Coordinates of C-alpha atoms in Angstrom, one line a residue:
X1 CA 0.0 0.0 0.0
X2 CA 3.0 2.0 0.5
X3 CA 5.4 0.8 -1.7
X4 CA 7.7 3.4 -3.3
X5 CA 8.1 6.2 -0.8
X6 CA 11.5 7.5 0.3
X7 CA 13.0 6.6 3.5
X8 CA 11.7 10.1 4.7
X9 CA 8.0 9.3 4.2
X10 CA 8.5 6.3 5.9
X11 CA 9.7 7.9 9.1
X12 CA 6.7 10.3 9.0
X13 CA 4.3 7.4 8.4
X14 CA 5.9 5.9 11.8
X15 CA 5.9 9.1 13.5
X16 CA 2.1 10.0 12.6
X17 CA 1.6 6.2 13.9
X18 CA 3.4 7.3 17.1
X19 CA 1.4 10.3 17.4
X20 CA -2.0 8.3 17.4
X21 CA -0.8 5.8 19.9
X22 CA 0.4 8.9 21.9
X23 CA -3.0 10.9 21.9
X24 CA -5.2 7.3 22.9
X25 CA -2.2 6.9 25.9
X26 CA -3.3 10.6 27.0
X27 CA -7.0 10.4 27.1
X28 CA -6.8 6.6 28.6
X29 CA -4.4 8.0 31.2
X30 CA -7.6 10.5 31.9
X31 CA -10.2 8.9 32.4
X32 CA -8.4 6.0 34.6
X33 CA -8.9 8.8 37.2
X34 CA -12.6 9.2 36.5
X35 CA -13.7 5.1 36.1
X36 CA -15.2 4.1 39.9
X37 CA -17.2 1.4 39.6
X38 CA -17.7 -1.5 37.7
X39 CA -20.8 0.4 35.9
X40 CA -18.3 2.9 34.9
X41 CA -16.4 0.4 33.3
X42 CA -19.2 -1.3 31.4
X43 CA -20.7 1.4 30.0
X44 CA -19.6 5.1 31.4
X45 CA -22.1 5.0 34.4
X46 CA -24.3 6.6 31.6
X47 CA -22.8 10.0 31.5
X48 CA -21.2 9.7 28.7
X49 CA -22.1 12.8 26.3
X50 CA -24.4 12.5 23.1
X51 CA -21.8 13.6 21.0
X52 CA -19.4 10.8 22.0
X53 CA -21.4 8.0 21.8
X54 CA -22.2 9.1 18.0
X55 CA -18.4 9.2 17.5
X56 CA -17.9 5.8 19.2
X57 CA -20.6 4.4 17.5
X58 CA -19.2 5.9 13.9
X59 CA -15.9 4.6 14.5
X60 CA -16.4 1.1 16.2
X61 CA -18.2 0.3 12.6
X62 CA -15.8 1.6 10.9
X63 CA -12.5 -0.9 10.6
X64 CA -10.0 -1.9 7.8
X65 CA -12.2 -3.0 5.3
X66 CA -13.6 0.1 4.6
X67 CA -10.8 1.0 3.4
X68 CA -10.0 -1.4 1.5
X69 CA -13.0 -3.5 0.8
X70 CA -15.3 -0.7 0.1
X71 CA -13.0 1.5 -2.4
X72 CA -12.5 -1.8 -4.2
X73 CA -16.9 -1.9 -4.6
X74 CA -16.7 1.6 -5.8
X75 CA -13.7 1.0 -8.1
X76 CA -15.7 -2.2 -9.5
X77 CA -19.0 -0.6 -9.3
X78 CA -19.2 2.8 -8.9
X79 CA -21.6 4.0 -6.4
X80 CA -22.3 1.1 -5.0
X81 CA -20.5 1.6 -1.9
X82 CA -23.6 4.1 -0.5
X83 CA -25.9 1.2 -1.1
X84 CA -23.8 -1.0 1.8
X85 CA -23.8 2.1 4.2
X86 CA -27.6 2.1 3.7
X87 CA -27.5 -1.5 4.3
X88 CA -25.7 -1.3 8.0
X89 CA -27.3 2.2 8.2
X90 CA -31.1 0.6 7.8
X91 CA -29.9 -1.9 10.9
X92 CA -28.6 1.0 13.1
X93 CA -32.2 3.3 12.4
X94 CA -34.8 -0.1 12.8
X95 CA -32.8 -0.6 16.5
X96 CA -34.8 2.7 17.0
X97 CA -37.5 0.2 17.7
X98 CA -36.0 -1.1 20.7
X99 CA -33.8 1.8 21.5
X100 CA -36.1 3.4 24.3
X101 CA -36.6 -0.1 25.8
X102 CA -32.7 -1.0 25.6
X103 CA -32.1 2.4 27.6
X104 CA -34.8 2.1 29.9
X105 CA -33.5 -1.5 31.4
X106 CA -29.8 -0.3 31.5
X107 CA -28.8 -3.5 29.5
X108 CA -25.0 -4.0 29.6
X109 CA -25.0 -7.0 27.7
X110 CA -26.8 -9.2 25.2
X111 CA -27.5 -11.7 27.7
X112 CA -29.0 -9.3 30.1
X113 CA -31.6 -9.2 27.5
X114 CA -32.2 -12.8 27.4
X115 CA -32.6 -12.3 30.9
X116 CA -35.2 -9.9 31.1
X117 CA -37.3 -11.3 27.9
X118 CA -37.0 -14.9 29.0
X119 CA -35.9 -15.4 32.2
X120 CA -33.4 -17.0 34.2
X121 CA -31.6 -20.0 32.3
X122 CA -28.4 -21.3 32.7
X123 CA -28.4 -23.0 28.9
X124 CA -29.6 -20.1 27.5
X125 CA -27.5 -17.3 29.1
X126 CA -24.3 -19.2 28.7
X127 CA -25.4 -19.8 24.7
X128 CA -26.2 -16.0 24.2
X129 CA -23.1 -15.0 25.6
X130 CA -21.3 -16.9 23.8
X131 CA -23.4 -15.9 20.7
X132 CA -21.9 -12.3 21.7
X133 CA -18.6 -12.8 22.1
X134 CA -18.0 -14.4 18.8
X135 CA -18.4 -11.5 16.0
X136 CA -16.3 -9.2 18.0
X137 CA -13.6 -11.6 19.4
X138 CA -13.2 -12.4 15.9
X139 CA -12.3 -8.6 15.1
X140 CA -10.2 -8.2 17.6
X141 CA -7.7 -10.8 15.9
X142 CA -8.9 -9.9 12.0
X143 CA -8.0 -5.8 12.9
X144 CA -4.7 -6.6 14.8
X145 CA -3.5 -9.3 11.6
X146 CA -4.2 -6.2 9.3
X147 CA -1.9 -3.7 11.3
X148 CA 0.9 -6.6 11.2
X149 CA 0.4 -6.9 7.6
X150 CA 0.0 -3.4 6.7
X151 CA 3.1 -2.0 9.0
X152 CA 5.0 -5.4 8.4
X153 CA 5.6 -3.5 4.8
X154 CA 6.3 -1.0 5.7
X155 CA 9.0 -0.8 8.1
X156 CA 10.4 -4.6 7.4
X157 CA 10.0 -5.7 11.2
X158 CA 8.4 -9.2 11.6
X159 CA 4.1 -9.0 11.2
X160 CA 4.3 -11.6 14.3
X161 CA 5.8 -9.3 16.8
X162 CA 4.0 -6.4 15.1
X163 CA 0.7 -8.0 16.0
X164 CA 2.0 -8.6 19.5
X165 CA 3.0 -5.2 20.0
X166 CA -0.3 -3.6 18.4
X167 CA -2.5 -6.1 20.8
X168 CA -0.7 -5.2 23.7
X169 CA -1.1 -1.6 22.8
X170 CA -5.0 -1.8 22.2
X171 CA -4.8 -4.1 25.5
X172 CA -3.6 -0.8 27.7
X173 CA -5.8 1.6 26.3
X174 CA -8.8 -0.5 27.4
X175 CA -7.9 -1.9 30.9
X176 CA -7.9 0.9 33.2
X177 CA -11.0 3.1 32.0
X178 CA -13.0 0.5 30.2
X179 CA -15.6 2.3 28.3
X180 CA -15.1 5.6 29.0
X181 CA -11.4 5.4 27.5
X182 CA -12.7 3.4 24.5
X183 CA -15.9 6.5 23.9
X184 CA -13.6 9.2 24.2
X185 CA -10.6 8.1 22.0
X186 CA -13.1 7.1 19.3
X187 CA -14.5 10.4 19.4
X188 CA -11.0 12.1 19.4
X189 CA -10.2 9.7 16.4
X190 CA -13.5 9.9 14.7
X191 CA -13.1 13.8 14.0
X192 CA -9.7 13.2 12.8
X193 CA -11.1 10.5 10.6
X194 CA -13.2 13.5 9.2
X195 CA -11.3 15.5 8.9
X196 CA -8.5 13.6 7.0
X197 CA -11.6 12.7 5.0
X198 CA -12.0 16.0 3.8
X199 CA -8.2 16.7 3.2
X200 CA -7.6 13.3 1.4
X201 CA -10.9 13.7 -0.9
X202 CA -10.1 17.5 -1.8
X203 CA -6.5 16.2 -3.1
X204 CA -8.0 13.4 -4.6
X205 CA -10.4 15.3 -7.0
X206 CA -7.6 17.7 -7.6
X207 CA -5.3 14.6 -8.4
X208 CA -7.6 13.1 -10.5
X209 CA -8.6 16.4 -13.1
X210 CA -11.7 17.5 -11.3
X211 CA -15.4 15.7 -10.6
X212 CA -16.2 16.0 -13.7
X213 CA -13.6 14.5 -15.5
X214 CA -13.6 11.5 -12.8
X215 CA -17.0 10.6 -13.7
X216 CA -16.3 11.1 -17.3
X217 CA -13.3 8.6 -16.8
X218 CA -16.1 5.4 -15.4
X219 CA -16.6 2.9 -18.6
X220 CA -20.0 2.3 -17.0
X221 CA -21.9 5.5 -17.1
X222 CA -24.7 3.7 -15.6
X223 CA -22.9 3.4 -12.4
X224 CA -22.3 6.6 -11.8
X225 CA -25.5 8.2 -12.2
X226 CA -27.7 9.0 -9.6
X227 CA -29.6 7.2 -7.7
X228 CA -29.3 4.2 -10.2
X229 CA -25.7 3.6 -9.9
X230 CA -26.4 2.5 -5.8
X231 CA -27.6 -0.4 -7.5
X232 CA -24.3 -0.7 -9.8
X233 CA -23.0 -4.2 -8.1
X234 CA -26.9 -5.0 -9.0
X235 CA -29.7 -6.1 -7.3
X236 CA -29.0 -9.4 -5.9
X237 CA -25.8 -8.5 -4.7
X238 CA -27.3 -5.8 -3.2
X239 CA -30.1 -7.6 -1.4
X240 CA -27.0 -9.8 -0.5
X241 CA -25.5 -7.0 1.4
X242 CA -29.1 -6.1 3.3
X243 CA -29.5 -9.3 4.2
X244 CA -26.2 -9.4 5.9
X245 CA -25.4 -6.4 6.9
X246 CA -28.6 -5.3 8.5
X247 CA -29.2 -7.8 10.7
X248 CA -25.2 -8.1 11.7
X249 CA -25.7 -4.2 12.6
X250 CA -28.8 -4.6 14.5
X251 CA -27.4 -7.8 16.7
X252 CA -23.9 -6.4 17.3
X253 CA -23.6 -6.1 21.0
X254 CA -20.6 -2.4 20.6
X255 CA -23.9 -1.1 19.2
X256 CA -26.5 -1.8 21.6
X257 CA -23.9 -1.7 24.4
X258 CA -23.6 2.6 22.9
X259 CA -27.3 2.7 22.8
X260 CA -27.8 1.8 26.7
X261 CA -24.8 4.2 27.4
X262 CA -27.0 6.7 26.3
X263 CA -28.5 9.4 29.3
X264 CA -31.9 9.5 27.7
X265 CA -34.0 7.6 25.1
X266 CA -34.5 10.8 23.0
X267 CA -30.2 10.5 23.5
X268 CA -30.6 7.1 22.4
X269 CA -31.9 7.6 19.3
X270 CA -29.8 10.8 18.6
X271 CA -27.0 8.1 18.8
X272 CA -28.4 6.0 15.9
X273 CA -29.4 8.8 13.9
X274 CA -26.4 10.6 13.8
X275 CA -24.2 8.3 14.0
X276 CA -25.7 7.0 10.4
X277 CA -25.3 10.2 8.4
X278 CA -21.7 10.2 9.6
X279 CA -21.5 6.8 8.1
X280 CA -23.1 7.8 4.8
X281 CA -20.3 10.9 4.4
X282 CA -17.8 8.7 4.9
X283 CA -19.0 6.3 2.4
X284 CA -19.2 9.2 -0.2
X285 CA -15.4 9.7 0.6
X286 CA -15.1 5.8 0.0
X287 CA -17.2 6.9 -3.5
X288 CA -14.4 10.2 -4.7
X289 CA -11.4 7.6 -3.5
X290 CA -12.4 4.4 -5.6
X291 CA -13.8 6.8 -8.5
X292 CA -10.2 8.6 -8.6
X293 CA -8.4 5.4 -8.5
X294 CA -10.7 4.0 -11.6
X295 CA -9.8 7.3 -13.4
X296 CA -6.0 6.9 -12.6
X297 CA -5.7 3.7 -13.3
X298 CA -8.3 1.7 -15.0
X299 CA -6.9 -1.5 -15.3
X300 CA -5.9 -3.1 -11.7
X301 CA -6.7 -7.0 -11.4
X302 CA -8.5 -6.5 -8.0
X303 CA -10.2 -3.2 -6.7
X304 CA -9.4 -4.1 -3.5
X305 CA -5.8 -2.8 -4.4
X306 CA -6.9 0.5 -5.8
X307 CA -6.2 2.6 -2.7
X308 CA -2.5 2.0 -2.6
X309 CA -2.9 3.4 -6.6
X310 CA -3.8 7.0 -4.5
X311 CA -1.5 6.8 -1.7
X312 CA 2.2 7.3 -3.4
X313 CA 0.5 10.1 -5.7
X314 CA -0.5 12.3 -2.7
X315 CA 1.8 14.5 -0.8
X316 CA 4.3 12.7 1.6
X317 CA 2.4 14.5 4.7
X318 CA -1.0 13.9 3.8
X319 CA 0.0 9.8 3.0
X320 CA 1.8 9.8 6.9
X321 CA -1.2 11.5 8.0
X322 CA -3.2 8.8 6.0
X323 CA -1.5 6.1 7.5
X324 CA -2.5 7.7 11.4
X325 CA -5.9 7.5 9.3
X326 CA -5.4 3.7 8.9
X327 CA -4.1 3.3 12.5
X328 CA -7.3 5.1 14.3
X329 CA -9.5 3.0 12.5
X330 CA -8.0 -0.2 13.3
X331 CA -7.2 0.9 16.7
X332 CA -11.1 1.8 17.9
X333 CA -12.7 -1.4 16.4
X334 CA -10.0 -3.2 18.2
X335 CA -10.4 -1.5 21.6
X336 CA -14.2 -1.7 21.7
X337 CA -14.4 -5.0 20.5
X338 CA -11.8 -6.3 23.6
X339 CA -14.1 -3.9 26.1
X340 CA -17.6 -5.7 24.9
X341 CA -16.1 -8.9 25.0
X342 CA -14.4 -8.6 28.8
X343 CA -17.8 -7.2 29.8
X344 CA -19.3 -10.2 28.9
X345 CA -17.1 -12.7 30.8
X346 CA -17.5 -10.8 33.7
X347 CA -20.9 -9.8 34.2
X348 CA -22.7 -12.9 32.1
X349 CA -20.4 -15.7 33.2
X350 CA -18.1 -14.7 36.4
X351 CA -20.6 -11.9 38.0
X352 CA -23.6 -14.3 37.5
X353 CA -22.6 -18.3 38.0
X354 CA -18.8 -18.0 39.1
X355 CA -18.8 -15.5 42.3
X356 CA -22.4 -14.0 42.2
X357 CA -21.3 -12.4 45.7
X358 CA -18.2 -10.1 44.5
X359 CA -17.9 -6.3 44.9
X360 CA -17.5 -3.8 42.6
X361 CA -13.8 -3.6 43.4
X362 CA -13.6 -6.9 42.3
X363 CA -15.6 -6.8 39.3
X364 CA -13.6 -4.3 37.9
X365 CA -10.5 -6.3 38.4
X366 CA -11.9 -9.2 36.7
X367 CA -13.0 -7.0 33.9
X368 CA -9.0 -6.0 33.3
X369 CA -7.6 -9.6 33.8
X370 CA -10.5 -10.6 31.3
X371 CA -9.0 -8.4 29.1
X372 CA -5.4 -9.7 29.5
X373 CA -6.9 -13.0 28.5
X374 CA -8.8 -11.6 25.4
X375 CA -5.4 -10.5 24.5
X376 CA -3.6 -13.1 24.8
X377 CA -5.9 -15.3 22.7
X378 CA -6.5 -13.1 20.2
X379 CA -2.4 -12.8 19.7
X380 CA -2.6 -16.4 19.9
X381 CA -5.0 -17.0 17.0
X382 CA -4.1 -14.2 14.8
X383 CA -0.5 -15.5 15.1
X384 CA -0.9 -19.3 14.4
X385 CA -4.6 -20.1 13.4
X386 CA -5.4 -18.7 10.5
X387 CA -7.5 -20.9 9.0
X388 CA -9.6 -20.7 12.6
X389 CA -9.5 -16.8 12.5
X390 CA -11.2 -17.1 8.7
X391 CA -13.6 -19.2 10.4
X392 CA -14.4 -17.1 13.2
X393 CA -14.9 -14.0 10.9
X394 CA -17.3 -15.5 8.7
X395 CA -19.6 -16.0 11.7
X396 CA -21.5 -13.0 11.5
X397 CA -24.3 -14.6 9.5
X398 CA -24.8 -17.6 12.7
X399 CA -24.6 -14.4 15.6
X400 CA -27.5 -12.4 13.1
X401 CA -29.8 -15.9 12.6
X402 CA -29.3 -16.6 16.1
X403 CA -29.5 -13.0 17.4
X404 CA -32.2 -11.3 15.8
X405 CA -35.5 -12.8 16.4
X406 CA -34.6 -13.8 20.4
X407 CA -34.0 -10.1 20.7
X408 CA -36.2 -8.6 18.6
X409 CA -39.3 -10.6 18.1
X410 CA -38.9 -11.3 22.0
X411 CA -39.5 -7.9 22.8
X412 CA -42.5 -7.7 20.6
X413 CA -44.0 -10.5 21.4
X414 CA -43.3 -10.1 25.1
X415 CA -45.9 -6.8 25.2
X416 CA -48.9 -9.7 24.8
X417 CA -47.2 -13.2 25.7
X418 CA -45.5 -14.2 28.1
X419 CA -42.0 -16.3 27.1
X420 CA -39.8 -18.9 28.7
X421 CA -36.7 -19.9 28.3
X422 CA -37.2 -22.4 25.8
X423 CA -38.7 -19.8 23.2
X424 CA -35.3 -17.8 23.8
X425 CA -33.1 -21.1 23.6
X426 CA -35.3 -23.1 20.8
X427 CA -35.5 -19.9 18.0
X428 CA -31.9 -18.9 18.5
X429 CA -30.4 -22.0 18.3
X430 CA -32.8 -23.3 15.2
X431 CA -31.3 -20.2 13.3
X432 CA -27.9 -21.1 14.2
X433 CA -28.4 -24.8 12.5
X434 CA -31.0 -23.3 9.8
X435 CA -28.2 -21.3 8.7
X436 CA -25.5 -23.8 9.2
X437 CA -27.4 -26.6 7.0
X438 CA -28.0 -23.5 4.3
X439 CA -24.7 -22.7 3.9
X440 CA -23.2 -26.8 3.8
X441 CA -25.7 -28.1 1.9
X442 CA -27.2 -26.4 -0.3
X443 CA -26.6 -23.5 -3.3
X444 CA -29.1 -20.5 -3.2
X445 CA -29.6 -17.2 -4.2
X446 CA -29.7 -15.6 -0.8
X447 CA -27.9 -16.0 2.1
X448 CA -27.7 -18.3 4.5
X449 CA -28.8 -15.9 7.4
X450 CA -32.0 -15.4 5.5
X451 CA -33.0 -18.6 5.8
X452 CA -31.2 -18.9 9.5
X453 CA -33.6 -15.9 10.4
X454 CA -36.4 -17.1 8.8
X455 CA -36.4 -20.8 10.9
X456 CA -35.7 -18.8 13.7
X457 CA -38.9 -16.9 13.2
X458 CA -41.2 -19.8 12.9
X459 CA -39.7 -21.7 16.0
X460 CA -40.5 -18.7 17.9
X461 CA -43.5 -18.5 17.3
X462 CA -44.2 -22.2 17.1
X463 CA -42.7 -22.1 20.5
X464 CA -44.9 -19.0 22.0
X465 CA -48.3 -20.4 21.1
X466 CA -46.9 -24.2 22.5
X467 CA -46.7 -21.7 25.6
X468 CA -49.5 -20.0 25.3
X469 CA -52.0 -23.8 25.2
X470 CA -49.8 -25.3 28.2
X471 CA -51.0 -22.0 30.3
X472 CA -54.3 -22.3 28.8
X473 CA -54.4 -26.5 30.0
X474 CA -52.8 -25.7 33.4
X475 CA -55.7 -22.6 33.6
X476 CA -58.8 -24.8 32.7
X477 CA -56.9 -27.4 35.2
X478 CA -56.9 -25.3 38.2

């Protein structure tokens, strides 16, 4: 991605890194002061302001392949990168749904959800947590492999100990303030994500002979117009993406952990909303990059390589300043995926079953050692599993079919039935095999979370109205 530049550009790259790492050191060494309690921890004690949890939100969501999956979509296709952000984008504005119900309960967790739809259940609160953990354990080691790759080129030292050193890095900025030193260096990042946006799209329209000519420059004309070219990757790939993506964005406990962080519902929502037009701007920067790139150079193999066609062509400060860009992203998707994940293990399995009697001293202390663990398997997978790590990544599909319907058909249905555990535990683990069996056995058109989701749907409510005639029986009984 950075092949060519001078020895000098190289040292800037490096020193912009530095200056990243140097800024999250600053803000975690903050708010250590400020994080009490174990709520604290979790989720800010709920005083975190509006404006940070839109930031948070923006930038958990927004990792690696943005930058280089989603340029490659527009180099391929044109606009089509806006129709993906209004695929996550349509999962982060239905959770509006729930949003004020999320906030009102002060969920920390997916499980505490479980818990409060379905009841107590060991079964079921051990499979939901581990339903939660999955999706962002398996960013955690996906995000640190891409810094190791990325800087392993650039500077020559081994990806191995890069990945070590970046983990351990992402490790320290989470331990001692949790959530609040996650929000607040996201926000901190996110504007400088915006901000190199700007700079980094001005220079690339300049770079590339002006709008005009850029859009001139696309062999398909089609996919460049407005609003048609959204559709440019066409419609079934597109309802591919909605299928995915929506449901991932909607079950993904870093966003519903940012909703309940929230002060208010009307807050809340602000989150959602915001949060999602800051999304959509960056993927019209992701649109200017790809569609410079295409104009540049029409004739790369792979799109996914056009944005190291940009990078050597900018000025030497703007492509260190880039490469901070690069780092900031990495670096919040990381740190919030380690901070959901230890809040699970701590509240869900060691807080609930393991020592159901410990302080909040103690909590918090578990919360950090969780978090040395995290590490430490994460740097174990990313370094010598890859195939595992492939697998683990790929799991988004099973945490959406498993995910959605428990969580959000269960609150719907729980404002006129009343659920048990078994309705939680049957529909989320019938979309877990529905969409297993989908994906080994058989070729379709859509995905195999569709079909997950959609077994998951009719087991619930097979399951509710088996409910609903044993309370009847027992009623006529008595």
């Amino acid at each position: 991605m950075f092949s060519g530049m001078s020895s000098g550009g190289i040292t800037l790259i490096i020193v912009s890194t530095v200056v990243v790492m140097l800024i999250g050191t600053v803000i975690t060494a903050y708010f250590t002061r400020k994080t009490k309690t174990s709520q604290d921890w979790a989720t800010g004690g709920g005083k975190t302001p509006t404006i940070v949890l839109v930031f948070t939100m923006f930038a958990t969501q927004v990792g690696g392949g943005v930058l280089v999956g989603h340029v490659g979509i527009g180099y391929s296709y044109g606009l089509a990168p806006l129709a993906y952000a209004t695929c996550g984008i349509a999962g982060l504005l239905l959770m509006m749904v729930a949003a004020g119900w999320f906030r009102k309960n002060h969920f920390t967790t997916i499980p505490d959800i479980f818990l409060k739809l379905y009841g107590e259940n060991k079964t079921l609160m051990i499979l939901a947590t581990l339903m939660a953990v999955v999706v962002p354990f398996g960013w955690i080691a996906s995000q640190i492999v891409s810094f190791g790759k990325m800087y392993s080129a650039i500077t020559g030292i081994s990806s191995t100990v890069l990945i070590i050193a970046f983990a351990i890095i992402c490790m320290l900025f989470t331990i001692p303030a949790g959530f609040n030193s996650v929000a607040w260096s996201d926000f901190i990042f996110g504007l400088m994500m915006l901000i190199l946006c700007c700079i980094t799209g001005y220079q690339a329209i300049h770079l590339g002979g002006g709008w005009e000519h850029i859009v001139q420059s696309f062999p398909e004309q089609e996919n460049v117009s407005f609003p048609g070219g959204i559709l440019g990757a066409g419609l079934p790939t597109t309802l591919l993406w909605f299928i995915a993506a929506t449901p991932g964005m909607m079950t993904n406990q870093m966003s519903i952990q940012r909703v309940c962080a929230a002060d208010s519902t009307k807050s809340a929502k602000k989150v959602l909303w915001l949060s999602s037009i800051i999304i959509v701007a960056l993927e019209i920067w992701v649109v200017i990059i790809a569609l410079t790139c295409r104009a540049i150079q029409p004739e790369l193999a792979s799109g996914e390589d056009a944005i190291g066609i940009l990078l050597p062509r900018l000025p030497v400060w703007t492509t260190a300043m880039f490469a901070g860009f690069i780092t900031t992203t990495i670096l919040t998707t990381t740190d919030s995926a380690m901070q959901s994940v230890a809040v699970n293990l701590t509240n869900d399995i060691y807080a609930r079953y393991v020592n159901p009697a410990a302080d909040d001293k103690k909590l918090m202390k578990m919360s950090r050692l969780f978090t040395l663990f995290i590490t430490a398997a994460a740097i174990l997978l990313a370094v010598n599993f890859q195939q595992v790590l492939n697998l683990i990544t790929s799991t988004y599909s099973y945490a959406a079919s498993g995910l959605l319907v428990p969580i959000y058909g269960g609150y719907l249905l729980s404002k006129k039935h009343k659920l048990t555990p078994a309705c939680g535990l049957v529909s989320m683990l019938s979309g877990v095999v529905g969409c297993f069996v989908v994906a080994r056995c058989f070729d379709t058109f859509l995905p195999a979370a569709f079909y997950g989701i959609l077994v998951s749907t009719a087991s619930m409510l097979v399951m509710v109205a088996i409910t609903k005639n044993k309370a009847g029986v027992a009623k006529n009984n008595d």
